Coordinates of C-alpha atoms in Angstrom, one line a residue:
X876 CA 0.0 0.0 0.0
X877 CA 2.8 2.4 0.9
X878 CA 4.6 1.6 -2.3
X879 CA 1.4 2.4 -4.3
X880 CA 1.0 5.6 -2.4
X881 CA 4.6 6.6 -3.1
X882 CA 4.1 5.9 -6.8
X883 CA 0.9 7.9 -6.8
X884 CA 2.6 10.9 -5.2
X885 CA 5.5 10.6 -7.6
X886 CA 3.0 10.7 -10.4
X887 CA 1.4 13.9 -9.1
X888 CA 4.9 15.5 -8.8
X889 CA 5.8 14.6 -12.3
X890 CA 2.6 15.9 -13.7
X891 CA 3.0 19.2 -11.8
X892 CA 6.5 19.7 -13.3
X893 CA 5.4 18.5 -16.8
X894 CA 3.1 21.4 -17.4
X895 CA 3.7 23.8 -20.2
X896 CA 5.9 26.9 -19.5
X897 CA 4.3 29.8 -21.3
X898 CA 5.6 33.2 -22.3
X899 CA 4.4 36.3 -24.2
X900 CA 5.8 39.5 -25.6
X901 CA 4.5 43.0 -26.1
X902 CA 3.1 43.4 -29.6
X903 CA 5.5 46.1 -30.7
X904 CA 5.7 45.4 -34.4
X905 CA 4.3 43.3 -37.2
X906 CA 2.6 40.2 -35.8
X907 CA 3.9 37.7 -38.3
X908 CA 7.5 38.8 -37.5
X909 CA 6.8 38.4 -33.8
X910 CA 5.4 34.9 -34.2
X911 CA 8.4 33.8 -36.2
X912 CA 10.9 35.2 -33.7
X913 CA 9.2 33.9 -30.5
X914 CA 8.2 30.5 -31.8
X915 CA 12.0 30.0 -32.3
X916 CA 12.6 31.3 -28.8
X917 CA 10.1 28.8 -27.4
X918 CA 11.8 25.9 -29.2
X919 CA 15.2 27.0 -27.9
X920 CA 14.0 27.4 -24.3
X921 CA 12.3 24.0 -24.4
X922 CA 15.5 22.3 -25.5
X923 CA 17.6 24.1 -22.9
X924 CA 15.2 23.6 -19.9
X925 CA 13.8 20.2 -20.7
X926 CA 10.2 21.6 -20.3
X927 CA 7.5 22.1 -22.9
X928 CA 7.6 25.9 -23.7
X929 CA 5.0 27.8 -25.7
X930 CA 4.7 31.3 -26.9
X931 CA 1.3 33.0 -26.6
X932 CA 0.8 36.1 -28.7
X933 CA -1.4 39.0 -27.3
X934 CA -3.1 41.9 -29.0
X935 CA -1.9 44.8 -26.7
X936 CA 0.7 45.8 -24.2
X937 CA -2.0 45.8 -21.5
X938 CA -3.0 42.2 -22.5
X939 CA 0.6 41.1 -22.0
X940 CA 0.7 42.6 -18.5
X941 CA -2.7 41.0 -17.7
X942 CA -1.6 37.6 -18.9
X943 CA 1.5 37.8 -16.6
X944 CA -0.5 39.0 -13.6
X945 CA -3.0 36.1 -14.0
X946 CA -0.3 33.5 -14.4
X947 CA -1.5 32.7 -17.9
X948 CA 2.2 33.3 -18.8
X949 CA 5.2 33.0 -16.5
X950 CA 7.7 34.9 -18.6
X951 CA 7.4 38.0 -20.8
X952 CA 9.5 40.1 -23.1
X953 CA 8.4 43.5 -21.8
X954 CA 9.3 47.0 -22.6
X955 CA 10.6 49.2 -19.7
X956 CA 7.2 50.6 -18.7
X957 CA 5.2 47.4 -19.2
X958 CA 7.8 45.5 -17.2
X959 CA 7.5 48.0 -14.3
X960 CA 3.7 47.6 -14.4
X961 CA 3.9 43.8 -14.4
X962 CA 6.4 43.6 -11.5
X963 CA 4.2 46.0 -9.4
X964 CA 1.2 43.6 -9.9
X965 CA 3.1 40.4 -9.3
X966 CA 5.2 40.7 -6.1
X967 CA 8.4 38.6 -6.3
X968 CA 8.7 38.9 -10.1
X969 CA 12.1 39.8 -11.5
X970 CA 13.8 41.3 -14.6
X971 CA 16.4 38.6 -15.4
X972 CA 17.9 39.5 -18.8
X973 CA 18.0 42.3 -21.3
X974 CA 19.5 42.9 -24.7
X975 CA 22.9 44.5 -24.6
X976 CA 21.5 47.4 -26.5
X977 CA 18.6 47.8 -24.1
X978 CA 20.8 49.5 -21.6
X979 CA 21.0 52.5 -24.0
X980 CA 17.7 52.5 -25.9
X981 CA 16.4 55.5 -27.7
X982 CA 13.4 56.8 -29.6
X983 CA 13.4 58.4 -33.0
X984 CA 11.1 61.3 -33.8
X985 CA 10.2 60.9 -37.5
X986 CA 8.4 63.2 -40.0
X987 CA 6.8 63.1 -43.4
X988 CA 9.1 64.9 -45.8
X989 CA 6.2 67.3 -46.7
X990 CA 6.9 69.0 -43.4
X991 CA 10.3 70.2 -44.5
X992 CA 11.7 69.1 -41.1
X993 CA 15.4 68.0 -41.2
X994 CA 17.4 66.0 -38.7
X995 CA 19.0 68.0 -36.0
X996 CA 20.7 67.5 -32.6
X997 CA 18.3 70.1 -31.2
X998 CA 14.8 69.3 -30.1
X999 CA 12.5 69.9 -33.1
X1000 CA 10.4 72.8 -31.9
X1001 CA 8.8 73.2 -35.3
X1002 CA 6.7 70.0 -34.8
X1003 CA 4.2 72.1 -32.8
X1004 CA 0.9 72.5 -34.4
X1005 CA 1.3 69.4 -36.6
X1006 CA -0.4 66.0 -36.3
X1007 CA 1.5 63.5 -34.1
X1008 CA 1.2 59.8 -33.4
X1009 CA 2.7 57.8 -30.5
X1010 CA 2.8 54.0 -30.7
X1011 CA 1.0 52.1 -28.0
X1012 CA -0.2 53.9 -24.9
X1013 CA 1.8 51.4 -22.8
X1014 CA 5.0 51.7 -24.8
X1015 CA 8.3 53.1 -23.3
X1016 CA 9.9 54.1 -26.6
X1017 CA 6.6 54.9 -28.4
X1018 CA 4.9 56.9 -25.7
X1019 CA 6.5 57.3 -22.3
X1020 CA 9.9 58.7 -23.2
X1021 CA 8.7 60.9 -26.2
X1022 CA 5.9 62.3 -24.1
X1023 CA 8.4 63.1 -21.3
X1024 CA 10.7 65.0 -23.7
X1025 CA 7.7 66.8 -25.3
X1026 CA 6.5 68.0 -21.9
X1027 CA 10.1 69.0 -20.9
X1028 CA 10.4 71.2 -23.9
X1029 CA 6.9 72.7 -24.4
X1030 CA 5.8 72.6 -20.7
X1031 CA 2.3 71.5 -21.7
X1032 CA 0.6 68.3 -22.6
X1033 CA 1.1 66.8 -26.1
X1034 CA -2.6 67.3 -26.7
X1035 CA -2.0 71.1 -26.4
X1036 CA 1.1 71.0 -28.6
X1037 CA -0.3 69.3 -31.6
X1038 CA -3.3 69.7 -33.9
X1039 CA -4.2 66.1 -33.4
X1040 CA -2.6 63.2 -31.4
X1041 CA -3.0 59.5 -32.1
X1042 CA -1.8 56.2 -30.8
X1043 CA -1.0 53.8 -33.6
X1044 CA -0.8 50.6 -31.4
X1045 CA 2.7 49.5 -32.5
X1046 CA 5.9 50.9 -34.0
X1047 CA 5.4 49.4 -37.5
X1048 CA 2.0 51.1 -37.8
X1049 CA 3.6 54.4 -36.5
X1050 CA 6.1 54.3 -39.4
X1051 CA 3.3 53.4 -41.9
X1052 CA 1.0 56.2 -40.7
X1053 CA 3.7 58.9 -40.9
X1054 CA 5.0 57.6 -44.3
X1055 CA 1.5 57.8 -45.7
X1056 CA 0.9 61.3 -44.3
X1057 CA -1.9 60.2 -42.1
X1058 CA 0.2 61.8 -39.3
X1059 CA 3.0 64.2 -40.1
X1060 CA 5.2 63.4 -37.1
X1061 CA 5.6 60.4 -34.9
X1062 CA 7.7 58.7 -32.2
X1063 CA 9.2 55.2 -32.9
X1064 CA 11.4 52.6 -31.4
X1065 CA 14.8 52.9 -33.1
X1066 CA 15.2 49.1 -33.4
X1067 CA 11.9 48.7 -35.2
X1068 CA 12.9 51.5 -37.5
X1069 CA 16.2 49.7 -38.3
X1070 CA 14.3 46.5 -38.9
X1071 CA 11.8 48.1 -41.2
X1072 CA 14.5 49.9 -43.1
X1073 CA 16.4 46.6 -43.6
X1074 CA 13.2 45.0 -44.8
X1075 CA 12.7 47.7 -47.5
X1076 CA 9.5 49.1 -45.9
X1077 CA 10.8 52.7 -45.4
X1078 CA 10.7 55.1 -48.3
X1079 CA 13.3 57.8 -47.6
X1080 CA 11.6 60.1 -50.1
X1081 CA 8.5 60.2 -47.9
X1082 CA 9.8 59.9 -44.3
X1083 CA 12.9 60.6 -42.3
X1084 CA 14.4 60.8 -38.8
X1085 CA 14.4 64.4 -37.4
X1086 CA 15.6 63.9 -33.8
X1087 CA 16.7 61.1 -31.4
X1088 CA 16.2 61.1 -27.7
X1089 CA 18.9 60.6 -25.1
X1090 CA 19.3 57.0 -24.1
X1091 CA 17.3 55.1 -21.4
X1092 CA 16.8 51.5 -20.3
X1093 CA 14.1 49.6 -22.0
X1094 CA 13.3 46.0 -23.0
X1095 CA 13.8 43.0 -20.7
X1096 CA 12.7 39.5 -19.9
X1097 CA 10.7 39.4 -16.7
X1098 CA 9.8 36.1 -14.9
X1099 CA 7.3 35.3 -12.1
X1100 CA 8.7 34.6 -8.7
X1101 CA 6.8 31.4 -8.2
X1102 CA 8.1 29.5 -11.2
X1103 CA 10.3 27.2 -9.1
X1104 CA 7.1 26.0 -7.3
X1105 CA 5.4 25.3 -10.6
X1106 CA 8.3 23.8 -12.6
X1107 CA 10.9 22.6 -10.1
X1108 CA 13.8 23.8 -8.1
X1109 CA 16.3 26.1 -9.9
X1110 CA 13.9 26.5 -12.9
X1111 CA 14.2 30.3 -12.7
X1112 CA 18.0 29.9 -12.9
X1113 CA 17.7 27.5 -15.9
X1114 CA 15.6 30.0 -17.8
X1115 CA 17.9 32.8 -16.9
X1116 CA 21.0 30.9 -18.0
X1117 CA 19.3 29.9 -21.3
X1118 CA 18.4 33.5 -22.1
X1119 CA 21.9 34.8 -21.3
X1120 CA 23.5 32.0 -23.3
X1121 CA 21.3 32.5 -26.4
X1122 CA 23.9 32.8 -29.1
X1123 CA 22.2 31.7 -32.4
X1124 CA 23.1 34.6 -34.7
X1125 CA 19.8 34.3 -36.7
X1126 CA 17.7 34.4 -33.5
X1127 CA 19.6 37.3 -32.0
X1128 CA 19.3 39.2 -35.3
X1129 CA 15.5 38.8 -35.3
X1130 CA 15.3 40.9 -32.1
X1131 CA 17.7 42.5 -33.2
X1132 CA 20.3 42.2 -30.3
X1133 CA 23.9 41.3 -30.2
X1134 CA 23.5 39.4 -27.0
X1135 CA 21.5 39.2 -23.8
X1136 CA 23.0 40.3 -20.5
X1137 CA 21.9 40.1 -16.8
X1138 CA 19.2 42.5 -15.7
X1139 CA 17.6 43.5 -12.4
X1140 CA 14.5 45.4 -11.3
X1141 CA 16.7 48.2 -10.1
X1142 CA 17.9 48.8 -13.7
X1143 CA 14.4 50.1 -14.6
X1144 CA 14.0 52.6 -11.8
X1145 CA 14.7 55.5 -14.2
X1146 CA 11.7 54.4 -16.3
X1147 CA 9.5 54.1 -13.2
X1148 CA 10.5 57.6 -12.1
X1149 CA 9.7 59.1 -15.5
X1150 CA 6.3 57.3 -15.5
X1151 CA 5.5 58.8 -12.1
X1152 CA 6.7 62.2 -13.0
X1153 CA 4.2 62.5 -15.9
X1154 CA 1.4 60.7 -14.1
X1155 CA 1.3 57.4 -16.1
X1156 CA 1.7 55.4 -12.9
X1157 CA 1.0 56.3 -9.3

C-alpha cells in the first residue's frame, strides 16, 4: 500500500512539473514577424530547460501585463514601462535578462518629408501644431519617453502642442502612418525603424528621422517569482541561464540584439521615475 501511495505521489509530482511553461511579448511590431521570432525562442527554451515551452501572442501591451498578472504566462518580453507595471502587480517577479542594446535604448522622432523638417541635434520645436502619433499607450519608446521630452520642452501636454494626437498601437504602424501622411510626425522605437529599413519598408523620399532622444533602459525578460514552485527547483536559474547563453546569430538578429546580459528590477527605476513624473503610474 505504501509503495502504491509513493508511486501515486510521484505521479502527481511529475505531472506538476510536466506542465507547459508559457511566455508572451508586447506586440510592438508586425505580428507575423513576432510569431516567427518567438516560436524559435520557445523551441530554444524547451531544448535548454527540458520543459515544454509555448509562446502565446497577445493583442496589446495591456494584455501582456494582464496575462502575466493572471499567471497565464510565466515569462514575458516586456518594454521598460510594461515591465514596471507587471512587476508591481506580481510581487516577487524579476527582470532577469535584457539585450545588450537595451541599456542604451532611444526613440526616433520621424516626420513626413512634406513638413520640411530635417534631422538636428536640437529638439524639433517646429513640430508644434502638426499632427503627431505615438505608438502604444503602454510603450516606453513609443509613448513614455517621447511624451516626457515633449513635456520637458513645451511645458504643456502633447494634446495642447499638436493639432491632433494619435496612438498607432505599434511601431510598425507608426512608421506606416507617418509615411502615408496620415500623421505628419511620430515617435518610434529605433530598433523597429532599423528592422523596417532593412526590410525595405521605409521610403526615404517620404519619411525621415528628425531627432533622437537621449538613451534610457528599455526591454527586458521578466519572470514570475513562483516558477520554481510550478516547474521545479532552480527552474528560474535554468531559464535565466538559457536566455543569457542564447547565441544563435539568426535568433539574435531577429530581435535584433547582439547578446543578452543580466538585468535586475533596479535597472528600470529610471523608467518608473519618469512614469511617475508624468502621471502614467501612481
